[in-house]
Amino acid sequence: YSTMTTQKAHVQGSQFVELAPGTLRLYSMRFCPYAQRTRLVLEHKRIPYETVNIHLRKKPDWFLQRNPIGLVPVLEKDDKIVYESSVCNDYLDDVYPQNKLNPTDPYLKARDRQLYETFSNVTSLFMKIAVTHGDNPKVIQRFLKELDRYEAELKKRGKFFGGEKVCMVDFMIWPWFERLPLLNQVLPETRLTQDRFPSLLAWTREMYLLPAVKSTMYDFKTHRAFMDGVRDGNPDYDYGL
Ligand code: GSH
């Protein structure tokens, strides 16, 4: 459902590609887990969109005009601009009602939001471990302890966080599970073990079967190459192109 003229990252000084009326555009970066959250929702809901990738170290002015914070993902359609992955995803779920991902009941919706907003605890520990290669074992313990909350919740809910079907929570947290093998390779103690994380392990296998996951994922080698670039302070946004 995604179209684009070039996948290459647009840099400072590059020409703005005019947005056709009625077309939904995603400003993205190919390896960004936050942008992947939004790509997952776009694919799952089969929403037609185009992608413009941004060079995050040399951002074009026209990108910063759209999001003064300078982060991807950003959505744009006609006169509307939305940024922040959770806001983008909730907006898409409201505007495109097919394959609804958030509960309509306000309390259940609040509970789900709670789960995906507090996932920032996991993402920040993930990056800390990825960058330092876990030279502080306490950080790994904290990381696993945060994941315990998701294991316990999933155990109550079933196959997915949405029960029999995926919901917003599944897509909001998935990108870091796709990247977890990066930590596992260097630090075996970050592996999800069958005795501590049986539900999350089964969930990971189910997630890989989803068309939205298949169409937005990168393989281990690609994630490894990009993450090594991040660690060296020189990420290659066009890796593999
Ligand atoms: N809270 C933001 C969201 O949920 O959308 C985080 C997005 C984010 O951190 N994106 C990164 C980014 O755009 C790429 S993975 N970084 C550019 C920068 O830090 O200047």
XYZ file of C-alpha atoms and ligand atoms in Angstrom:
261
model
C 0.000 0.000 0.000
C 3.075 2.171 0.091
C 4.456 4.019 -2.896
C 7.495 6.236 -3.235
C 9.715 7.735 -5.895
C 12.898 6.988 -3.979
C 13.599 5.190 -0.730
C 16.792 7.195 -0.291
C 16.856 9.560 2.670
C 16.174 13.192 1.791
C 18.948 15.473 3.088
C 19.246 19.152 3.933
C 18.904 21.120 0.718
C 17.035 18.425 -1.197
C 14.014 19.460 -3.221
C 10.595 19.058 -1.571
C 8.436 16.568 -3.454
C 4.990 18.156 -3.849
C 2.228 16.290 -2.058
C -0.734 15.544 -4.327
C -4.154 16.546 -2.947
C -5.847 13.700 -1.061
C -2.643 11.674 -0.746
C -1.523 10.514 2.684
C 2.228 10.803 3.209
C 4.452 9.311 5.895
C 7.773 10.978 6.688
C 9.894 8.148 7.935
C 13.326 6.647 8.376
C 13.676 3.059 7.190
C 15.061 1.653 10.447
C 13.185 3.810 12.952
C 11.153 1.637 15.367
C 8.742 4.535 16.064
C 8.049 5.033 12.371
C 7.601 1.267 12.106
C 4.779 1.518 14.639
C 2.935 3.738 12.193
C 3.914 1.667 9.153
C 2.445 -1.383 10.908
C -0.888 0.366 11.398
C -0.952 1.701 7.821
C -0.252 -1.782 6.445
C -2.654 -3.561 8.801
C -5.471 -1.214 7.871
C -4.487 -1.314 4.179
C -4.411 2.456 3.988
C -2.830 3.772 0.770
C 0.111 6.075 1.535
C 3.418 7.236 0.194
C 6.714 7.396 2.053
C 9.356 10.117 2.171
C 12.443 9.029 4.103
C 14.407 11.643 6.023
C 18.149 11.849 6.729
C 17.944 12.435 10.488
C 21.444 13.943 10.785
C 20.902 16.412 7.940
C 17.202 17.210 8.030
C 15.675 19.241 5.211
C 14.093 22.562 6.254
C 10.754 21.482 4.811
C 10.784 18.527 7.213
C 11.505 20.726 10.259
C 8.712 23.054 9.172
C 6.337 20.117 9.436
C 7.642 18.851 12.770
C 9.617 21.436 14.746
C 10.742 18.666 17.140
C 12.406 17.019 14.161
C 11.355 13.425 14.814
C 9.848 10.798 12.547
C 7.158 9.569 12.078
C 5.092 12.450 10.695
C 1.862 12.092 8.734
C 0.634 14.667 6.251
C -2.525 14.876 4.170
C -3.836 18.058 2.545
C -3.707 20.707 5.306
C -3.258 18.204 8.149
C 0.000 17.276 9.887
C 0.308 14.819 12.784
C 3.443 13.649 14.586
C 4.448 11.426 17.551
C 3.950 7.726 16.840
C 1.205 7.100 19.401
C -0.717 10.182 18.252
C -0.295 9.220 14.589
C -1.553 5.705 15.280
C -4.566 6.744 17.337
C -5.405 9.325 14.659
C -5.233 6.681 11.914
C -7.419 4.355 13.975
C -10.037 7.093 14.385
C -10.035 8.247 10.757
C -9.794 4.812 9.090
C -12.246 2.622 11.016
C -11.451 -0.669 9.205
C -9.617 -3.262 11.325
C -10.138 -1.213 14.463
C -7.158 -1.437 16.842
C -8.167 0.589 19.912
C -11.126 -0.473 22.073
C -14.138 1.847 21.895
C -14.815 1.495 25.616
C -13.025 4.470 27.263
C -11.743 2.470 30.216
C -10.367 -0.361 28.094
C -8.815 2.197 25.773
C -7.175 3.931 28.743
C -5.766 0.600 29.956
C -4.273 -0.111 26.537
C -2.785 3.376 26.259
C -1.264 2.893 29.685
C 0.492 -0.223 28.392
C 1.919 1.392 25.305
C 2.804 4.756 26.808
C 4.748 3.137 29.659
C 6.585 0.987 27.115
C 9.002 3.946 26.923
C 10.574 2.371 30.040
C 11.480 -0.608 27.872
C 12.633 1.381 24.857
C 15.010 3.583 26.827
C 16.566 0.580 28.595
C 16.791 -1.194 25.243
C 18.834 1.654 23.754
C 21.004 1.877 26.848
C 21.868 -1.821 26.552
C 22.335 -1.648 22.778
C 24.750 1.265 22.994
C 26.768 0.157 26.048
C 26.503 -3.546 25.245
C 25.189 -3.943 28.769
C 28.280 -3.089 30.757
C 25.939 -2.589 33.724
C 24.152 -5.860 34.641
C 21.602 -3.920 36.726
C 20.268 -2.350 33.530
C 19.542 -5.786 32.056
C 17.707 -6.795 35.246
C 15.590 -3.637 35.049
C 14.886 -4.289 31.382
C 13.635 -7.834 32.103
C 11.604 -6.596 35.047
C 9.795 -4.126 32.774
C 9.057 -6.965 30.369
C 7.542 -8.986 33.229
C 4.614 -6.534 33.190
C 3.930 -7.339 29.525
C 4.282 -11.073 30.106
C 1.738 -10.929 32.955
C -0.728 -8.843 30.939
C -0.416 -10.992 27.819
C -0.963 -14.144 29.867
C -4.367 -12.733 30.876
C -5.306 -11.546 27.394
C -4.506 -14.497 25.141
C -2.650 -14.890 21.864
C -2.289 -11.152 21.301
C -2.725 -8.114 23.542
C -6.039 -7.757 21.719
C -7.018 -11.337 22.635
C -7.662 -13.440 19.523
C -6.848 -10.450 17.289
C -4.052 -7.877 17.313
C -4.687 -4.467 18.823
C -2.771 -1.208 19.054
C -0.640 -2.459 21.954
C 0.769 -5.282 19.814
C 1.896 -2.913 17.082
C 3.171 -0.229 19.460
C 5.590 -2.587 21.182
C 6.492 -4.967 18.339
C 9.436 -3.052 16.755
C 11.614 -3.623 19.847
C 10.891 -7.353 19.869
C 11.939 -7.529 16.213
C 15.225 -5.906 17.302
C 15.679 -7.964 20.475
C 17.993 -10.491 18.713
C 20.502 -7.612 18.483
C 20.797 -7.625 22.272
C 20.551 -11.419 22.520
C 23.536 -11.878 20.222
C 25.849 -9.900 22.485
C 24.150 -10.591 25.841
C 22.483 -14.029 26.127
C 20.958 -12.972 29.470
C 18.591 -10.657 27.538
C 16.940 -13.697 25.872
C 13.296 -14.318 26.623
C 13.366 -17.664 28.408
C 10.548 -20.188 28.264
C 10.189 -20.299 32.058
C 9.961 -16.529 32.578
C 8.388 -15.331 29.300
C 6.306 -18.183 27.789
C 3.492 -15.889 26.586
C 5.785 -13.313 24.996
C 7.704 -16.084 23.210
C 4.528 -17.561 21.719
C 3.354 -14.038 20.851
C 6.615 -13.289 19.024
C 6.050 -16.341 16.801
C 2.457 -15.247 16.076
C 3.508 -11.681 15.307
C 5.969 -12.833 12.643
C 3.049 -14.426 10.763
C 1.141 -11.152 10.358
C 1.226 -9.573 6.883
C 1.820 -6.113 8.435
C 4.874 -7.417 10.281
C 6.194 -9.248 7.215
C 5.924 -6.149 5.062
C 7.569 -3.733 7.519
C 10.358 -5.879 8.975
C 14.071 -6.025 8.286
C 16.237 -9.091 8.790
C 18.789 -9.482 11.549
C 21.783 -8.639 9.352
C 20.217 -5.334 8.312
C 19.240 -4.365 11.864
C 22.777 -5.301 12.994
C 24.414 -3.154 10.322
C 22.210 -0.157 11.084
C 22.650 -0.460 14.870
C 26.447 -0.748 14.509
C 26.311 2.526 12.590
C 24.285 4.139 15.386
C 26.854 2.979 17.952
C 29.684 4.397 15.871
C 27.830 7.705 15.548
C 27.444 7.189 11.803
C 24.091 5.555 10.951
C 23.596 4.594 7.309
C 19.995 5.562 6.547
C 20.350 4.132 3.029
C 21.831 0.784 4.088
C 20.969 -1.907 1.554
C 19.672 0.437 -1.157
N 8.413 10.075 20.769
C 8.675 9.946 19.369
C 7.580 9.123 18.714
O 7.007 8.281 19.415
O 7.268 9.329 17.539
C 10.043 9.339 19.139
C 10.424 9.269 17.674
C 11.953 9.170 17.477
O 12.729 9.211 18.439
N 12.389 9.043 16.216
C 13.814 9.092 15.931
C 14.125 10.439 15.303
O 13.365 10.954 14.505
C 14.261 8.048 14.927
S 14.140 6.392 15.555
N 15.283 11.012 15.621
C 15.730 12.259 15.059
C 16.466 13.086 16.066
O 16.636 12.633 17.193
O 16.875 14.189 15.707
